[in-house]
Amino acid sequence: MSTAYKPVGWNRNKLIYDAILLCGVVAYILLYLKLAPLLSSSVRAVDTPILRMRAFGSLAFLLLTLVLAIGPLARLDSRFLPLLYNRRHLGVMTAAVAFTHAMFVLDWYFAFSATPKFTALFTSNTSFGSIAGFPFELFGVFALVILLVLAATSHDFWLSFLSPPVWKAMHMGIYAAYAAAVLHVGLGAAIDGTNPMTALFLSASLAALSVLHLLAGRREMAIDDAASRIDAKTDWVDVGALDAIQEGRAIVGVLPRGERVAVFRFKNRLSALSNLCSHQNGPIGEGKVVMGFATCPWHGYQYRLEDGCAPPPFRERVRKYRVKISGARVLVDPVAVPLGTRIEPVVIDGAPPPASPPLPSRRTSP
Ligand code: HEM
Ligand code: FES
């Protein structure tokens, strides 16, 4: 939903976010270099380049854990949503920190070998048969390649070029990067065997991510169960009570094939749209009506309530459903109408007519 190509979409909020992120990265590295030797005698014994490399490696792992925690955190508590909106910037920063770690490694561990350092990285350890001496660096290489590919394709240009489903599937590779990073750090620590902090660090990350994903999954299932009853008389889906929808907001129901639908109430009329934003599959129904348009909470993409189309000059469209009121309940036809079909909003009995047509709108860049 943008008319001009910009290599990076920055706005004031994102600049502030990036500045805080950068300060956090610098503070972590400086604190690690100062504090780690004071806290551990085994760390005191290592050279400064190794310490530097560990500082960046541990920060990359920490940031990767945070990237993966943001999704479930935002589902569990909306105060984490600003982190979600900026997740791509965090991902790019994670790739940059991991890359710096790898460069320090190459310039210290492999720079003095008889072969070029990249050749040495892939050939110096071939103990594939043993766990304790396994070339754990290769898992690091695998994780880094994924992180760099995801960072390079994080811009909206790639999102529209690849299409949201392909882009999303590709970016799920972040879980493969995390699994590889866990093996990299775990096997690396097994070789060294002198620093119990690494095992603690790994276990804490794995435990936190597992608990968060389980809690968020349970909550989503409970929401789906509560919002997917089929009305016996009409075969339409009962998405909830009319009075549960606040003015300018939506309730979200689940259709038989699992697609979520958002029913918005605006000027005492009801309109049903797919809950899946065509930008990055954000949950439109968790947003609100802004200047007459259903507005996705993730990056502000907007859709007309009558036909699910973005206002000109934008061309995004989301699926549109028929809706009706039965007593105090709101029912949705589970079969979507053809994309772009206009359906007049359903008037809630006794509601006044709308004062004026909605104004055209602008949105901020993602
Ligand atoms: C080309 C890619 C990579 C290479 C060659 C590489 C290599 C290494 C090596 C040789 C060590 C052992 C250092 C030591 O303690 O003596 C190490 C440790 C580590 N690496 Fe990597 N790595 C790579 C990518 C990554 C990535 C992508 C991450 C995380 C996202 C990561 C996280 C870590 C961590 C957390 C440690 C342990 C630091 C500690 O002991 O506190 N590495 N890496
Ligand atoms: S997902 Fe980005 S605006 Fe909806």
Short mmCIF file of C-alpha atoms and ligand atoms in Angstrom, two decimals:
data_model
loop_
_atom_site.label_atom_id
_atom_site.label_comp_id
_atom_site.label_asym_id
_atom_site.label_seq_id
_atom_site.Cartn_x
_atom_site.Cartn_y
_atom_site.Cartn_z
CA MET A 1 0.00 0.00 0.00
CA SER A 2 2.57 2.52 -1.11
CA THR A 3 2.88 4.42 -4.36
CA ALA A 4 6.65 5.10 -4.36
CA TYR A 5 9.60 2.81 -3.63
CA LYS A 6 11.74 3.74 -0.64
CA PRO A 7 14.61 1.41 0.37
CA VAL A 8 13.75 1.67 4.07
CA GLY A 9 10.39 2.79 5.47
CA TRP A 10 11.24 5.09 8.38
CA ASN A 11 8.90 7.31 10.31
CA ARG A 12 9.45 9.18 13.59
CA ASN A 13 8.44 6.20 15.76
CA LYS A 14 10.74 3.86 13.89
CA LEU A 15 13.66 6.29 14.14
CA ILE A 16 13.16 6.51 17.92
CA TYR A 17 12.83 2.72 18.09
CA ASP A 18 16.02 2.18 16.06
CA ALA A 19 17.95 4.71 18.16
CA ILE A 20 16.90 2.91 21.38
CA LEU A 21 17.81 -0.43 19.81
CA LEU A 22 21.25 0.80 18.76
CA CYS A 23 21.91 2.29 22.23
CA GLY A 24 20.85 -1.07 23.76
CA VAL A 25 23.26 -2.96 21.49
CA VAL A 26 26.19 -0.64 22.31
CA ALA A 27 25.37 -0.76 26.06
CA TYR A 28 25.20 -4.60 26.02
CA ILE A 29 28.54 -4.96 24.23
CA LEU A 30 30.31 -2.45 26.54
CA LEU A 31 28.81 -4.03 29.68
CA TYR A 32 29.70 -7.55 28.51
CA LEU A 33 33.31 -6.55 27.82
CA LYS A 34 33.57 -4.89 31.26
CA LEU A 35 31.49 -7.24 33.42
CA ALA A 36 32.04 -10.76 32.03
CA PRO A 37 35.74 -10.92 33.07
CA LEU A 38 34.78 -9.67 36.58
CA LEU A 39 32.06 -12.33 36.98
CA SER A 40 33.85 -15.42 35.66
CA SER A 41 37.43 -16.61 36.09
CA SER A 42 37.22 -18.71 32.88
CA VAL A 43 36.25 -15.62 30.91
CA ARG A 44 39.11 -13.64 32.53
CA ALA A 45 41.54 -16.14 30.99
CA VAL A 46 40.45 -15.55 27.36
CA ASP A 47 41.91 -13.03 24.94
CA THR A 48 40.13 -9.78 24.10
CA PRO A 49 39.20 -10.81 20.49
CA ILE A 50 37.50 -13.95 21.87
CA LEU A 51 35.70 -11.88 24.48
CA ARG A 52 34.52 -9.48 21.77
CA MET A 53 33.34 -12.39 19.64
CA ARG A 54 31.43 -13.87 22.58
CA ALA A 55 29.83 -10.51 23.36
CA PHE A 56 28.41 -10.28 19.81
CA GLY A 57 27.51 -14.01 19.67
CA SER A 58 25.56 -13.92 22.93
CA LEU A 59 23.82 -10.67 21.92
CA ALA A 60 22.81 -12.16 18.54
CA PHE A 61 21.30 -15.15 20.34
CA LEU A 62 19.52 -12.91 22.84
CA LEU A 63 18.07 -10.74 20.05
CA LEU A 64 16.97 -13.85 18.15
CA THR A 65 15.16 -15.04 21.27
CA LEU A 66 13.48 -11.64 21.56
CA VAL A 67 12.44 -11.67 17.87
CA LEU A 68 10.72 -15.03 18.43
CA ALA A 69 9.13 -13.95 21.71
CA ILE A 70 7.46 -10.85 20.25
CA GLY A 71 4.69 -12.73 18.36
CA PRO A 72 3.29 -14.59 21.38
CA LEU A 73 3.89 -11.61 23.71
CA ALA A 74 1.83 -9.33 21.46
CA ARG A 75 -0.99 -11.93 21.35
CA LEU A 76 -0.98 -12.16 25.14
CA ASP A 77 -0.72 -8.44 25.89
CA SER A 78 -1.37 -5.59 23.44
CA ARG A 79 1.25 -3.41 25.15
CA PHE A 80 3.85 -5.43 23.23
CA LEU A 81 2.33 -4.46 19.86
CA PRO A 82 4.83 -1.61 19.20
CA LEU A 83 7.58 -4.27 19.30
CA LEU A 84 5.64 -6.30 16.74
CA TYR A 85 5.28 -3.35 14.35
CA ASN A 86 9.06 -2.90 14.38
CA ARG A 87 10.04 -6.56 14.34
CA ARG A 88 11.67 -6.32 10.91
CA HIS A 89 14.08 -3.63 12.14
CA LEU A 90 14.94 -5.86 15.10
CA GLY A 91 15.52 -8.79 12.71
CA VAL A 92 17.89 -6.72 10.55
CA MET A 93 19.77 -5.62 13.68
CA THR A 94 20.03 -9.29 14.80
CA ALA A 95 21.51 -10.27 11.43
CA ALA A 96 24.02 -7.39 11.66
CA VAL A 97 25.11 -8.39 15.19
CA ALA A 98 25.42 -12.10 14.18
CA PHE A 99 27.42 -11.07 11.11
CA THR A 100 29.83 -9.04 13.30
CA HIS A 101 30.22 -12.09 15.58
CA ALA A 102 31.07 -14.27 12.55
CA MET A 103 33.58 -11.72 11.23
CA PHE A 104 35.38 -11.61 14.59
CA VAL A 105 35.46 -15.43 14.57
CA LEU A 106 36.91 -15.56 11.06
CA ASP A 107 39.52 -12.94 11.86
CA TRP A 108 40.67 -14.68 15.02
CA TYR A 109 40.12 -18.46 14.77
CA PHE A 110 40.68 -18.98 11.09
CA ALA A 111 42.84 -16.06 9.94
CA PHE A 112 46.13 -17.75 10.85
CA SER A 113 45.50 -21.04 9.08
CA ALA A 114 47.50 -22.22 6.05
CA THR A 115 44.41 -22.00 3.81
CA PRO A 116 42.21 -18.91 3.22
CA LYS A 117 39.96 -18.28 6.24
CA PHE A 118 36.71 -19.28 4.51
CA THR A 119 38.30 -22.54 3.34
CA ALA A 120 39.60 -23.11 6.87
CA LEU A 121 36.13 -22.50 8.32
CA PHE A 122 34.70 -25.37 6.28
CA THR A 123 37.67 -27.77 6.32
CA SER A 124 39.58 -27.41 9.59
CA ASN A 125 37.22 -29.58 11.66
CA THR A 126 35.64 -32.64 10.05
CA SER A 127 34.76 -34.66 13.18
CA PHE A 128 31.22 -35.24 11.98
CA GLY A 129 31.14 -38.60 13.80
CA SER A 130 31.53 -37.21 17.33
CA ILE A 131 29.15 -35.04 19.32
CA ALA A 132 31.74 -33.42 21.57
CA GLY A 133 34.03 -32.35 18.72
CA PHE A 134 31.33 -31.74 16.08
CA PRO A 135 32.05 -28.75 13.78
CA PHE A 136 29.46 -26.60 15.53
CA GLU A 137 30.53 -23.57 13.49
CA LEU A 138 28.57 -24.97 10.52
CA PHE A 139 25.31 -24.55 12.43
CA GLY A 140 26.34 -20.94 13.02
CA VAL A 141 26.95 -20.50 9.28
CA PHE A 142 23.52 -21.98 8.50
CA ALA A 143 21.79 -19.69 11.03
CA LEU A 144 23.65 -16.66 9.74
CA VAL A 145 22.77 -17.38 6.10
CA ILE A 146 19.06 -17.55 7.02
CA LEU A 147 19.27 -14.34 9.06
CA LEU A 148 21.02 -12.49 6.23
CA VAL A 149 18.48 -13.70 3.62
CA LEU A 150 15.56 -12.66 5.85
CA ALA A 151 17.16 -9.27 6.55
CA ALA A 152 17.80 -8.70 2.83
CA THR A 153 14.19 -9.54 1.93
CA SER A 154 12.56 -7.74 4.84
CA HIS A 155 11.48 -4.67 2.86
CA ASP A 156 7.91 -4.27 1.56
CA PHE A 157 9.23 -4.47 -2.00
CA TRP A 158 10.01 -8.17 -1.42
CA LEU A 159 6.74 -8.65 0.39
CA SER A 160 4.71 -7.57 -2.65
CA PHE A 161 7.15 -9.13 -5.16
CA LEU A 162 7.03 -12.56 -3.50
CA SER A 163 3.36 -12.22 -2.33
CA PRO A 164 2.46 -12.26 1.39
CA PRO A 165 1.97 -16.08 1.71
CA VAL A 166 5.38 -16.90 0.11
CA TRP A 167 7.12 -14.12 2.04
CA LYS A 168 5.54 -15.26 5.29
CA ALA A 169 6.47 -18.94 4.66
CA MET A 170 10.02 -17.89 3.89
CA HIS A 171 10.26 -15.76 7.01
CA MET A 172 9.14 -18.73 9.12
CA GLY A 173 12.74 -19.85 8.40
CA ILE A 174 13.55 -17.77 11.49
CA TYR A 175 12.62 -20.88 13.53
CA ALA A 176 15.17 -22.98 11.56
CA ALA A 177 17.77 -20.25 12.25
CA TYR A 178 16.94 -20.43 15.96
CA ALA A 179 17.22 -24.25 16.01
CA ALA A 180 20.59 -24.02 14.25
CA ALA A 181 21.76 -21.30 16.68
CA VAL A 182 20.74 -23.50 19.64
CA LEU A 183 22.80 -26.40 18.22
CA HIS A 184 25.68 -24.04 17.44
CA VAL A 185 25.80 -22.60 20.96
CA GLY A 186 25.06 -25.95 22.70
CA LEU A 187 27.67 -27.97 20.82
CA GLY A 188 30.19 -25.11 21.10
CA ALA A 189 29.67 -25.01 24.87
CA ALA A 190 30.03 -28.83 25.06
CA ILE A 191 33.50 -28.56 23.49
CA ASP A 192 34.61 -25.79 25.83
CA GLY A 193 32.87 -27.23 28.92
CA THR A 194 34.19 -24.57 31.31
CA ASN A 195 31.36 -22.05 31.29
CA PRO A 196 28.07 -23.17 32.96
CA MET A 197 26.55 -19.78 32.08
CA THR A 198 26.14 -20.84 28.43
CA ALA A 199 23.96 -23.85 29.37
CA LEU A 200 21.89 -21.61 31.66
CA PHE A 201 21.52 -18.99 28.92
CA LEU A 202 20.37 -21.63 26.37
CA SER A 203 17.91 -23.30 28.76
CA ALA A 204 16.40 -19.95 29.79
CA SER A 205 15.85 -18.99 26.14
CA LEU A 206 14.30 -22.36 25.21
CA ALA A 207 12.07 -22.43 28.30
CA ALA A 208 10.85 -18.84 27.85
CA LEU A 209 10.02 -19.34 24.16
CA SER A 210 8.26 -22.67 24.75
CA VAL A 211 6.09 -21.30 27.58
CA LEU A 212 5.19 -18.14 25.62
CA HIS A 213 4.25 -20.07 22.46
CA LEU A 214 2.15 -22.58 24.44
CA LEU A 215 0.29 -19.84 26.33
CA ALA A 216 -0.40 -17.84 23.17
CA GLY A 217 -1.52 -20.99 21.28
CA ARG A 218 -3.92 -21.94 24.08
CA ARG A 219 -5.41 -18.44 24.09
CA GLU A 220 -5.91 -18.48 20.30
CA MET A 221 -7.63 -21.89 20.46
CA ALA A 222 -9.95 -20.68 23.22
CA ILE A 223 -10.87 -17.62 21.10
CA ASP A 224 -11.55 -19.80 18.03
CA ASP A 225 -13.71 -22.22 20.04
CA ALA A 226 -15.79 -19.38 21.46
CA ALA A 227 -16.36 -17.75 18.07
CA SER A 228 -17.17 -20.55 15.65
CA ARG A 229 -20.71 -21.78 16.42
CA ILE A 230 -22.82 -22.47 13.30
CA ASP A 231 -26.39 -21.18 13.43
CA ALA A 232 -28.57 -24.31 12.90
CA LYS A 233 -31.32 -22.51 10.94
CA THR A 234 -29.16 -20.59 8.43
CA ASP A 235 -25.73 -22.33 8.36
CA TRP A 236 -24.24 -18.89 8.92
CA VAL A 237 -21.58 -18.46 11.60
CA ASP A 238 -22.58 -16.89 14.91
CA VAL A 239 -19.63 -14.58 15.67
CA GLY A 240 -20.98 -13.12 18.93
CA ALA A 241 -23.39 -10.76 20.64
CA LEU A 242 -24.29 -7.48 18.96
CA ASP A 243 -23.66 -5.51 22.14
CA ALA A 244 -20.13 -6.96 22.36
CA ILE A 245 -19.09 -4.73 19.44
CA GLN A 246 -18.06 -1.24 20.45
CA GLU A 247 -18.57 1.65 18.05
CA GLY A 248 -15.59 1.80 15.63
CA ARG A 249 -14.32 -1.63 16.67
CA ALA A 250 -14.84 -5.25 15.61
CA ILE A 251 -15.42 -8.72 16.97
CA VAL A 252 -13.58 -11.62 15.34
CA GLY A 253 -15.25 -14.91 14.42
CA VAL A 254 -13.91 -18.10 12.85
CA LEU A 255 -15.38 -19.60 9.68
CA PRO A 256 -15.60 -23.39 9.18
CA ARG A 257 -12.39 -23.56 7.07
CA GLY A 258 -10.51 -21.72 9.82
CA GLU A 259 -10.44 -18.25 8.25
CA ARG A 260 -11.11 -15.43 10.67
CA VAL A 261 -13.65 -12.75 9.93
CA ALA A 262 -13.89 -9.29 11.53
CA VAL A 263 -17.31 -7.67 11.97
CA PHE A 264 -16.96 -3.91 12.43
CA ARG A 265 -19.58 -1.59 13.92
CA PHE A 266 -19.40 1.92 12.49
CA LYS A 267 -22.11 4.61 12.73
CA ASN A 268 -24.36 1.84 14.10
CA ARG A 269 -23.96 -0.31 11.01
CA LEU A 270 -22.24 -3.68 10.65
CA SER A 271 -19.78 -4.79 7.95
CA ALA A 272 -17.77 -8.04 7.77
CA LEU A 273 -14.26 -8.27 6.30
CA SER A 274 -11.61 -10.99 6.33
CA ASN A 275 -9.45 -10.58 9.41
CA LEU A 276 -6.29 -11.16 7.32
CA CYS A 277 -4.60 -7.96 6.16
CA SER A 278 -3.26 -8.24 2.61
CA HIS A 279 -0.04 -6.50 3.69
CA GLN A 280 1.45 -9.00 6.13
CA ASN A 281 -1.54 -10.99 7.34
CA GLY A 282 -2.04 -8.67 10.33
CA PRO A 283 -5.29 -9.00 12.35
CA ILE A 284 -7.50 -6.24 10.89
CA GLY A 285 -10.23 -6.94 13.48
CA GLU A 286 -7.88 -5.96 16.31
CA GLY A 287 -7.65 -2.50 14.74
CA LYS A 288 -10.33 0.19 14.58
CA VAL A 289 -12.24 2.36 12.13
CA VAL A 290 -10.22 5.49 11.30
CA MET A 291 -11.90 8.14 9.10
CA GLY A 292 -14.40 5.54 7.92
CA PHE A 293 -11.85 2.82 7.04
CA ALA A 294 -11.11 -0.43 8.83
CA THR A 295 -7.47 0.13 9.78
CA CYS A 296 -5.02 -2.71 10.41
CA PRO A 297 -3.29 -2.27 13.77
CA TRP A 298 0.08 -3.53 12.53
CA HIS A 299 1.11 -0.95 9.91
CA GLY A 300 -2.05 1.07 9.25
CA TYR A 301 -3.24 -0.40 5.92
CA GLN A 302 -6.86 0.65 5.37
CA TYR A 303 -9.90 -0.97 3.76
CA ARG A 304 -13.36 0.35 2.87
CA LEU A 305 -16.03 -1.32 4.99
CA GLU A 306 -18.45 -1.66 2.05
CA ASP A 307 -16.19 -3.62 -0.34
CA GLY A 308 -12.91 -4.46 1.45
CA CYS A 309 -10.89 -2.34 -1.03
CA ALA A 310 -8.10 0.04 -0.01
CA PRO A 311 -8.85 3.67 -0.96
CA PRO A 312 -7.29 4.90 -4.26
CA PRO A 313 -4.46 5.08 -5.29
CA PHE A 314 -3.89 1.84 -3.35
CA ARG A 315 -5.15 -1.42 -4.80
CA GLU A 316 -5.13 -3.97 -1.96
CA ARG A 317 -8.36 -5.89 -1.38
CA VAL A 318 -9.49 -8.23 1.36
CA ARG A 319 -12.37 -10.69 1.29
CA LYS A 320 -15.83 -9.39 2.13
CA TYR A 321 -18.68 -11.35 3.76
CA ARG A 322 -22.43 -10.90 4.16
CA VAL A 323 -23.58 -10.20 7.68
CA LYS A 324 -26.97 -10.10 9.43
CA ILE A 325 -28.45 -9.59 12.85
CA SER A 326 -30.55 -12.35 14.40
CA GLY A 327 -32.08 -11.19 17.69
CA ALA A 328 -29.11 -10.12 19.77
CA ARG A 329 -26.58 -12.16 17.76
CA VAL A 330 -24.40 -11.32 14.76
CA LEU A 331 -24.29 -13.91 11.95
CA VAL A 332 -21.84 -14.09 9.02
CA ASP A 333 -22.27 -16.01 5.73
CA PRO A 334 -19.18 -18.29 5.60
CA VAL A 335 -18.98 -17.93 1.79
CA ALA A 336 -17.08 -14.78 0.75
CA VAL A 337 -18.49 -12.62 -2.05
CA PRO A 338 -16.21 -12.05 -5.12
CA LEU A 339 -13.33 -9.66 -4.28
CA GLY A 340 -14.32 -6.02 -4.54
CA THR A 341 -18.11 -6.67 -4.38
CA ARG A 342 -19.91 -3.82 -2.65
CA ILE A 343 -22.35 -4.75 0.14
CA GLU A 344 -24.28 -2.09 2.02
CA PRO A 345 -23.60 -2.22 5.76
CA VAL A 346 -26.41 -3.75 7.84
CA VAL A 347 -28.30 -1.13 9.82
CA ILE A 348 -28.73 -1.86 13.50
CA ASP A 349 -32.45 -1.36 14.30
CA GLY A 350 -33.24 2.16 15.45
CA ALA A 351 -29.80 3.49 14.49
CA PRO A 352 -29.62 6.97 12.92
CA PRO A 353 -28.45 7.24 9.26
CA PRO A 354 -24.76 8.15 8.73
CA ALA A 355 -24.12 11.92 8.73
CA SER A 356 -21.77 12.02 5.71
CA PRO A 357 -19.78 9.61 3.52
CA PRO A 358 -16.35 8.66 4.93
CA LEU A 359 -13.45 10.93 3.95
CA PRO A 360 -10.53 9.61 1.87
CA SER A 361 -7.61 8.76 4.06
CA ARG A 362 -3.83 8.72 4.18
CA ARG A 363 -1.70 6.25 6.08
CA THR A 364 1.77 6.45 7.57
CA SER A 365 4.50 4.32 6.01
CA PRO A 366 5.20 0.94 7.68
C1 HEM B 1 29.39 -17.83 10.13
C2 HEM B 1 28.67 -17.95 11.24
C3 HEM B 1 29.25 -18.27 12.61
C4 HEM B 1 30.48 -18.76 12.99
C5 HEM B 1 31.66 -19.17 12.11
C6 HEM B 1 30.50 -18.85 14.44
C7 HEM B 1 31.55 -19.33 15.22
C8 HEM B 1 31.59 -19.40 16.58
C9 HEM B 1 32.69 -19.90 17.37
C10 HEM B 1 34.03 -20.41 16.84
C11 HEM B 1 32.33 -19.82 18.69
C12 HEM B 1 33.11 -20.29 19.90
C13 HEM B 1 33.81 -19.17 20.54
C14 HEM B 1 34.42 -19.52 21.87
O1 HEM B 1 33.74 -19.36 22.88
O2 HEM B 1 35.58 -19.91 21.88
C15 HEM B 1 31.00 -19.27 18.72
C16 HEM B 1 30.28 -19.04 19.86
C17 HEM B 1 29.01 -18.52 19.89
N1 HEM B 1 28.21 -18.15 18.81
FE1 HEM B 1 28.76 -18.28 16.87
N2 HEM B 1 29.29 -18.40 14.91
C18 HEM B 1 28.49 -18.05 13.82
C19 HEM B 1 27.18 -17.58 13.85
C20 HEM B 1 26.45 -17.39 15.02
C21 HEM B 1 25.06 -16.97 15.05
C22 HEM B 1 24.18 -16.68 13.82
C23 HEM B 1 24.72 -16.88 16.38
C24 HEM B 1 23.41 -16.47 17.02
C25 HEM B 1 22.35 -16.05 16.43
C26 HEM B 1 25.88 -17.24 17.16
C27 HEM B 1 25.93 -17.26 18.54
C28 HEM B 1 27.01 -17.69 19.29
C29 HEM B 1 27.03 -17.74 20.72
C30 HEM B 1 25.88 -17.31 21.66
C31 HEM B 1 28.28 -18.27 21.11
C32 HEM B 1 28.74 -18.58 22.51
C33 HEM B 1 29.38 -17.43 23.16
C34 HEM B 1 29.77 -17.78 24.59
O3 HEM B 1 30.46 -18.78 24.79
O4 HEM B 1 29.35 -17.03 25.46
N3 HEM B 1 26.91 -17.55 16.30
N4 HEM B 1 30.57 -19.01 17.43
S1 FES B 2 -0.15 -6.34 8.31
FE1 FES B 2 0.83 -4.53 7.86
S2 FES B 2 -0.82 -3.19 7.75
FE2 FES B 2 -1.76 -5.02 8.12
#
